[in-house]
mmCIF file of C-alpha atoms in Angstrom:
data_model
loop_
_atom_site.group_PDB
_atom_site.id
_atom_site.type_symbol
_atom_site.label_atom_id
_atom_site.label_comp_id
_atom_site.label_asym_id
_atom_site.label_seq_id
_atom_site.Cartn_x
_atom_site.Cartn_y
_atom_site.Cartn_z
ATOM 1 C CA UNK A 1 14.442 -9.575 20.461
ATOM 2 C CA UNK A 2 11.282 -11.074 20.380
ATOM 3 C CA UNK A 3 9.317 -8.427 19.431
ATOM 4 C CA UNK A 4 11.360 -7.920 16.314
ATOM 5 C CA UNK A 5 10.507 -11.210 14.541
ATOM 6 C CA UNK A 6 8.029 -11.426 11.544
ATOM 7 C CA UNK A 7 5.860 -14.359 13.116
ATOM 8 C CA UNK A 8 3.566 -10.987 14.144
ATOM 9 C CA UNK A 9 2.788 -11.405 10.540
ATOM 10 C CA UNK A 10 -0.839 -12.074 9.513
ATOM 11 C CA UNK A 11 -2.287 -11.223 6.043
ATOM 12 C CA UNK A 12 -5.738 -10.338 7.713
ATOM 13 C CA UNK A 13 -5.361 -9.151 10.821
ATOM 14 C CA UNK A 14 -5.030 -5.518 9.875
ATOM 15 C CA UNK A 15 -8.058 -5.453 8.313
ATOM 16 C CA UNK A 16 -10.196 -7.567 11.263
ATOM 17 C CA UNK A 17 -8.770 -4.482 13.384
ATOM 18 C CA UNK A 18 -10.053 -1.568 11.380
ATOM 19 C CA UNK A 19 -12.603 -3.029 8.358
ATOM 20 C CA UNK A 20 -15.824 -0.879 9.974
ATOM 21 C CA UNK A 21 -13.907 2.264 10.103
ATOM 22 C CA UNK A 22 -11.740 2.385 7.788
ATOM 23 C CA UNK A 23 -12.636 4.353 5.178
ATOM 24 C CA UNK A 24 -13.951 6.939 8.425
ATOM 25 C CA UNK A 25 -9.421 7.257 8.850
ATOM 26 C CA UNK A 26 -9.230 7.281 5.149
ATOM 27 C CA UNK A 27 -10.593 9.926 4.444
ATOM 28 C CA UNK A 28 -7.605 12.708 4.386
ATOM 29 C CA UNK A 29 -5.934 10.143 2.248
ATOM 30 C CA UNK A 30 -6.241 11.375 -1.775
ATOM 31 C CA UNK A 31 -9.022 10.491 -4.423
ATOM 32 C CA UNK A 32 -9.153 12.359 -6.671
ATOM 33 C CA UNK A 33 -4.841 12.711 -7.817
ATOM 34 C CA UNK A 34 -4.532 8.986 -7.945
ATOM 35 C CA UNK A 35 -7.720 8.300 -10.115
ATOM 36 C CA UNK A 36 -6.740 10.956 -12.254
ATOM 37 C CA UNK A 37 -3.045 9.369 -12.881
ATOM 38 C CA UNK A 38 -3.786 6.110 -12.938
ATOM 39 C CA UNK A 39 -6.777 6.714 -15.541
ATOM 40 C CA UNK A 40 -3.849 8.556 -17.657
ATOM 41 C CA UNK A 41 -1.722 5.854 -16.824
ATOM 42 C CA UNK A 42 -3.399 2.658 -17.921
ATOM 43 C CA UNK A 43 -5.488 4.213 -20.989
ATOM 44 C CA UNK A 44 -8.978 1.829 -21.117
ATOM 45 C CA UNK A 45 -7.023 -0.475 -19.022
ATOM 46 C CA UNK A 46 -7.985 -3.263 -16.904
ATOM 47 C CA UNK A 47 -6.569 -2.152 -13.932
ATOM 48 C CA UNK A 48 -5.635 -5.160 -11.182
ATOM 49 C CA UNK A 49 -5.743 -3.349 -7.223
ATOM 50 C CA UNK A 50 -3.605 -5.634 -4.846
ATOM 51 C CA UNK A 51 -4.713 -4.394 -1.643
ATOM 52 C CA UNK A 52 -8.954 -3.189 -2.593
ATOM 53 C CA UNK A 53 -9.968 -3.111 0.757
ATOM 54 C CA UNK A 54 -13.518 -1.332 0.715
ATOM 55 C CA UNK A 55 -13.006 0.185 -2.278
ATOM 56 C CA UNK A 56 -11.655 3.711 -2.109
ATOM 57 C CA UNK A 57 -10.250 3.257 -5.005
ATOM 58 C CA UNK A 58 -11.197 0.564 -7.442
ATOM 59 C CA UNK A 59 -14.990 2.288 -7.409
ATOM 60 C CA UNK A 60 -13.689 6.095 -8.588
ATOM 61 C CA UNK A 61 -11.935 3.697 -11.512
ATOM 62 C CA UNK A 62 -15.000 1.471 -12.266
ATOM 63 C CA UNK A 63 -17.407 5.349 -12.364
ATOM 64 C CA UNK A 64 -15.150 6.377 -14.635
ATOM 65 C CA UNK A 65 -15.836 3.427 -17.403
ATOM 66 C CA UNK A 66 -11.965 1.445 -16.445
ATOM 67 C CA UNK A 67 -12.806 -2.654 -15.328
ATOM 68 C CA UNK A 68 -10.808 -2.456 -12.306
ATOM 69 C CA UNK A 69 -10.391 -5.568 -10.115
ATOM 70 C CA UNK A 70 -8.417 -6.539 -7.063
ATOM 71 C CA UNK A 71 -6.841 -8.869 -4.403
ATOM 72 C CA UNK A 72 -7.321 -8.561 -1.098
ATOM 73 C CA UNK A 73 -6.315 -10.605 2.169
ATOM 74 C CA UNK A 74 -9.305 -9.189 4.424
ATOM 75 C CA UNK A 75 -12.945 -10.749 3.927
ATOM 76 C CA UNK A 76 -14.189 -8.018 5.831
ATOM 77 C CA UNK A 77 -13.172 -5.168 3.869
ATOM 78 C CA UNK A 78 -14.219 -6.842 0.812
ATOM 79 C CA UNK A 79 -17.745 -7.487 2.335
ATOM 80 C CA UNK A 80 -17.443 -3.432 3.058
ATOM 81 C CA UNK A 81 -16.492 -2.474 -0.285
ATOM 82 C CA UNK A 82 -19.602 -5.485 -1.067
ATOM 83 C CA UNK A 83 -22.084 -3.126 -0.060
ATOM 84 C CA UNK A 84 -21.174 -0.103 -1.344
ATOM 85 C CA UNK A 85 -22.746 0.856 -5.239
ATOM 86 C CA UNK A 86 -21.030 -1.325 -8.141
ATOM 87 C CA UNK A 87 -19.292 -2.802 -5.276
ATOM 88 C CA UNK A 88 -20.952 -6.699 -6.839
ATOM 89 C CA UNK A 89 -20.052 -5.840 -9.522
ATOM 90 C CA UNK A 90 -16.130 -5.404 -9.233
ATOM 91 C CA UNK A 91 -14.201 -8.971 -8.934
ATOM 92 C CA UNK A 92 -12.111 -10.070 -5.993
ATOM 93 C CA UNK A 93 -10.202 -12.856 -5.018
ATOM 94 C CA UNK A 94 -9.519 -12.727 -1.069
ATOM 95 C CA UNK A 95 -5.836 -14.044 -0.512
ATOM 96 C CA UNK A 96 -2.143 -12.517 -0.604
ATOM 97 C CA UNK A 97 -1.585 -10.722 -3.157
ATOM 98 C CA UNK A 98 2.683 -11.739 -3.656
ATOM 99 C CA UNK A 99 0.669 -14.604 -5.115
ATOM 100 C CA UNK A 100 -3.008 -15.228 -5.362
ATOM 101 C CA UNK A 101 -3.401 -14.947 -8.999
ATOM 102 C CA UNK A 102 -6.543 -13.557 -11.049
ATOM 103 C CA UNK A 103 -7.952 -14.175 -14.149
ATOM 104 C CA UNK A 104 -6.758 -12.091 -17.472
ATOM 105 C CA UNK A 105 -4.124 -9.652 -18.061
ATOM 106 C CA UNK A 106 -3.971 -5.840 -16.884
ATOM 107 C CA UNK A 107 -2.745 -2.920 -18.415
ATOM 108 C CA UNK A 108 -1.863 -1.624 -14.776
ATOM 109 C CA UNK A 109 -1.437 -3.005 -11.054
ATOM 110 C CA UNK A 110 -1.849 -0.641 -8.481
ATOM 111 C CA UNK A 111 0.201 -0.914 -4.808
ATOM 112 C CA UNK A 112 -1.443 1.678 -3.252
ATOM 113 C CA UNK A 113 -0.899 3.093 0.551
ATOM 114 C CA UNK A 114 2.117 2.123 1.736
ATOM 115 C CA UNK A 115 0.492 -1.402 1.066
ATOM 116 C CA UNK A 116 3.664 -3.166 0.218
ATOM 117 C CA UNK A 117 5.057 -2.878 3.501
ATOM 118 C CA UNK A 118 2.055 -5.013 4.138
ATOM 119 C CA UNK A 119 3.798 -8.143 3.277
ATOM 120 C CA UNK A 120 6.151 -9.951 5.818
ATOM 121 C CA UNK A 121 9.808 -10.075 4.304
ATOM 122 C CA UNK A 122 11.896 -9.050 1.130
ATOM 123 C CA UNK A 123 10.982 -12.528 -0.403
ATOM 124 C CA UNK A 124 7.627 -11.985 -0.316
ATOM 125 C CA UNK A 125 8.020 -8.208 -1.951
ATOM 126 C CA UNK A 126 9.681 -9.896 -5.068
ATOM 127 C CA UNK A 127 7.278 -12.320 -5.452
ATOM 128 C CA UNK A 128 4.932 -9.771 -5.432
ATOM 129 C CA UNK A 129 6.728 -7.958 -8.476
ATOM 130 C CA UNK A 130 6.593 -10.914 -10.042
ATOM 131 C CA UNK A 131 2.983 -11.749 -9.822
ATOM 132 C CA UNK A 132 2.470 -7.770 -10.484
ATOM 133 C CA UNK A 133 4.770 -8.533 -13.652
ATOM 134 C CA UNK A 134 3.203 -11.886 -14.238
ATOM 135 C CA UNK A 135 -0.167 -10.137 -14.374
ATOM 136 C CA UNK A 136 0.570 -7.734 -16.694
ATOM 137 C CA UNK A 137 0.434 -7.215 -20.589
ATOM 138 C CA UNK A 138 3.954 -6.460 -22.685
ATOM 139 C CA UNK A 139 4.726 -3.102 -21.998
ATOM 140 C CA UNK A 140 1.845 -2.442 -19.003
ATOM 141 C CA UNK A 141 3.148 -0.874 -15.032
ATOM 142 C CA UNK A 142 3.241 -1.419 -11.706
ATOM 143 C CA UNK A 143 2.505 1.566 -9.623
ATOM 144 C CA UNK A 144 3.378 1.065 -6.027
ATOM 145 C CA UNK A 145 2.608 4.172 -3.468
ATOM 146 C CA UNK A 146 5.079 3.837 -0.330
ATOM 147 C CA UNK A 147 6.641 6.470 2.418
ATOM 148 C CA UNK A 148 10.699 7.100 2.813
ATOM 149 C CA UNK A 149 11.864 5.000 5.696
ATOM 150 C CA UNK A 150 13.534 7.282 8.170
ATOM 151 C CA UNK A 151 15.028 5.581 10.924
ATOM 152 C CA UNK A 152 16.432 8.801 12.298
ATOM 153 C CA UNK A 153 12.504 9.245 13.187
ATOM 154 C CA UNK A 154 13.552 6.725 16.594
ATOM 155 C CA UNK A 155 14.989 6.821 19.036
ATOM 156 C CA UNK A 156 16.140 3.923 20.847
ATOM 157 C CA UNK A 157 14.557 2.095 17.817
ATOM 158 C CA UNK A 158 11.360 3.404 19.111
ATOM 159 C CA UNK A 159 8.802 6.462 18.796
ATOM 160 C CA UNK A 160 5.150 7.840 19.223
ATOM 161 C CA UNK A 161 3.714 10.221 17.029
ATOM 162 C CA UNK A 162 0.720 12.796 17.598
ATOM 163 C CA UNK A 163 -1.252 12.346 14.397
ATOM 164 C CA UNK A 164 -3.733 14.830 14.088
ATOM 165 C CA UNK A 165 -5.440 16.412 16.864
ATOM 166 C CA UNK A 166 -9.529 17.372 16.531
ATOM 167 C CA UNK A 167 -12.475 18.238 19.597
ATOM 168 C CA UNK A 168 -13.853 14.677 17.556
ATOM 169 C CA UNK A 169 -10.981 13.129 17.335
ATOM 170 C CA UNK A 170 -7.239 12.420 18.029
ATOM 171 C CA UNK A 171 -4.442 10.000 16.994
ATOM 172 C CA UNK A 172 -1.175 9.014 18.115
ATOM 173 C CA UNK A 173 1.615 5.983 16.620
ATOM 174 C CA UNK A 174 3.649 3.807 18.992
ATOM 175 C CA UNK A 175 6.169 2.778 16.772
ATOM 176 C CA UNK A 176 9.121 -0.151 17.349
ATOM 177 C CA UNK A 177 11.488 -0.580 14.731
ATOM 178 C CA UNK A 178 14.155 -3.651 14.090
ATOM 179 C CA UNK A 179 16.565 -2.050 11.338
ATOM 180 C CA UNK A 180 17.800 -5.160 11.278
ATOM 181 C CA UNK A 181 15.280 -7.206 9.320
ATOM 182 C CA UNK A 182 13.937 -3.340 8.245
ATOM 183 C CA UNK A 183 10.681 -4.386 10.544
ATOM 184 C CA UNK A 184 8.619 -1.932 12.165
ATOM 185 C CA UNK A 185 5.589 -2.642 14.823
ATOM 186 C CA UNK A 186 3.275 -0.145 15.106
ATOM 187 C CA UNK A 187 -0.274 0.285 16.559
ATOM 188 C CA UNK A 188 -2.131 3.674 16.452
ATOM 189 C CA UNK A 189 -4.195 5.005 18.929
ATOM 190 C CA UNK A 190 -7.887 6.465 17.678
ATOM 191 C CA UNK A 191 -9.521 8.426 20.527
ATOM 192 C CA UNK A 192 -13.186 9.475 19.986
ATOM 193 C CA UNK A 193 -16.385 9.935 21.923
ATOM 194 C CA UNK A 194 -17.515 6.453 21.317
ATOM 195 C CA UNK A 195 -13.758 5.649 22.973
ATOM 196 C CA UNK A 196 -10.146 4.265 22.702
ATOM 197 C CA UNK A 197 -9.347 2.056 19.380
ATOM 198 C CA UNK A 198 -5.970 0.065 18.725
ATOM 199 C CA UNK A 199 -4.840 -0.558 15.087
ATOM 200 C CA UNK A 200 -2.494 -2.094 15.031
ATOM 201 C CA UNK A 201 -0.405 -2.264 11.839
ATOM 202 C CA UNK A 202 3.405 -4.111 11.157
ATOM 203 C CA UNK A 203 5.830 -2.924 7.715
ATOM 204 C CA UNK A 204 8.725 -4.956 6.474
ATOM 205 C CA UNK A 205 10.256 -1.548 5.097
ATOM 206 C CA UNK A 206 12.215 -0.841 1.822
ATOM 207 C CA UNK A 207 13.924 1.773 0.434
ATOM 208 C CA UNK A 208 13.395 2.625 -2.793
ATOM 209 C CA UNK A 209 16.372 1.768 -4.426
ATOM 210 C CA UNK A 210 15.857 -1.729 -3.504
ATOM 211 C CA UNK A 211 11.666 -1.773 -4.881
ATOM 212 C CA UNK A 212 13.314 -1.057 -7.933
ATOM 213 C CA UNK A 213 16.009 -3.335 -7.573
ATOM 214 C CA UNK A 214 12.592 -5.874 -6.901
ATOM 215 C CA UNK A 215 11.646 -4.899 -10.290
ATOM 216 C CA UNK A 216 14.230 -5.251 -12.123
ATOM 217 C CA UNK A 217 14.479 -8.706 -10.573
ATOM 218 C CA UNK A 218 10.392 -9.267 -12.427
ATOM 219 C CA UNK A 219 11.331 -7.988 -15.820
ATOM 220 C CA UNK A 220 10.650 -4.414 -15.102
ATOM 221 C CA UNK A 221 12.181 -0.951 -15.175
ATOM 222 C CA UNK A 222 11.204 2.145 -13.668
ATOM 223 C CA UNK A 223 9.386 4.404 -15.984
ATOM 224 C CA UNK A 224 8.965 7.248 -12.777
ATOM 225 C CA UNK A 225 8.898 8.902 -9.723
ATOM 226 C CA UNK A 226 6.908 11.685 -7.929
ATOM 227 C CA UNK A 227 7.276 12.645 -4.158
ATOM 228 C CA UNK A 228 2.820 12.112 -4.922
ATOM 229 C CA UNK A 229 -0.168 11.757 -6.878
ATOM 230 C CA UNK A 230 0.206 15.324 -8.119
ATOM 231 C CA UNK A 231 3.625 14.728 -9.894
ATOM 232 C CA UNK A 232 6.352 16.807 -7.524
ATOM 233 C CA UNK A 233 9.456 16.138 -8.353
ATOM 234 C CA UNK A 234 11.397 12.881 -5.822
ATOM 235 C CA UNK A 235 13.966 14.896 -3.709
ATOM 236 C CA UNK A 236 16.460 14.238 -1.661
ATOM 237 C CA UNK A 237 13.520 15.579 1.119
ATOM 238 C CA UNK A 238 10.415 13.968 -0.176
ATOM 239 C CA UNK A 239 8.950 11.660 2.355
ATOM 240 C CA UNK A 240 7.303 9.406 0.598
ATOM 241 C CA UNK A 241 6.702 8.427 -3.416
ATOM 242 C CA UNK A 242 5.354 6.920 -6.102
ATOM 243 C CA UNK A 243 7.083 4.690 -8.492
ATOM 244 C CA UNK A 244 6.254 3.780 -12.082
ATOM 245 C CA UNK A 245 6.862 0.507 -13.327
ATOM 246 C CA UNK A 246 7.052 -0.731 -17.034
ATOM 247 C CA UNK A 247 6.919 -4.549 -18.609
ATOM 248 C CA UNK A 248 10.173 -4.745 -20.840
ATOM 249 C CA UNK A 249 8.789 -5.388 -24.318
ATOM 250 C CA UNK A 250 9.899 -7.976 -26.309
#
């Protein structure tokens, strides 16, 4: 099927489509438990965030006195970050976070909100883990937040989900699954009084154990895994995970 090839991936496409309303659409995402967990794991830092976006997490971390830098593929998202109070103080490299190098050595690299799946192939995801490890000091941590794939949620490799309903907004997601290459093409339909917005996003999904192997290939080992940022135990029924990998010392 033509729609299942990886050519639909464009590192900057997501940001172009959503940058102006990203903060509005991300209001339901947790912030405080993320900041608490990252602050505890990173100590005094510094922290490098892959997919820093508009600074949803980076700016609160910086406000705690933890030095933060970032990489993002979207100039549009970074422009919004720059316009926020304190945004000019966060160094950001615009580029592919599976390859882009940032000056310095970090205590923690963060890859939140399923962004690891924005990379178009297993090879790119392996490069991302290696790139994270290359930025970390001995004993440093790479923290990845991602959903757990659920192919059973699809019928004939397609799905249509109602994500949210409110008086001022309705969000629906249409998705097509391509299991042979572990690819998923999605478009969210956001309906408000201002009209309809189409928000496309593409994913190369991976199971938690596959990410664990990528970490081992990069010289890291899994230290912890939770079902969420509050530390809920990860079980067979968990639909998401926060995985902490640590660079092997010696």
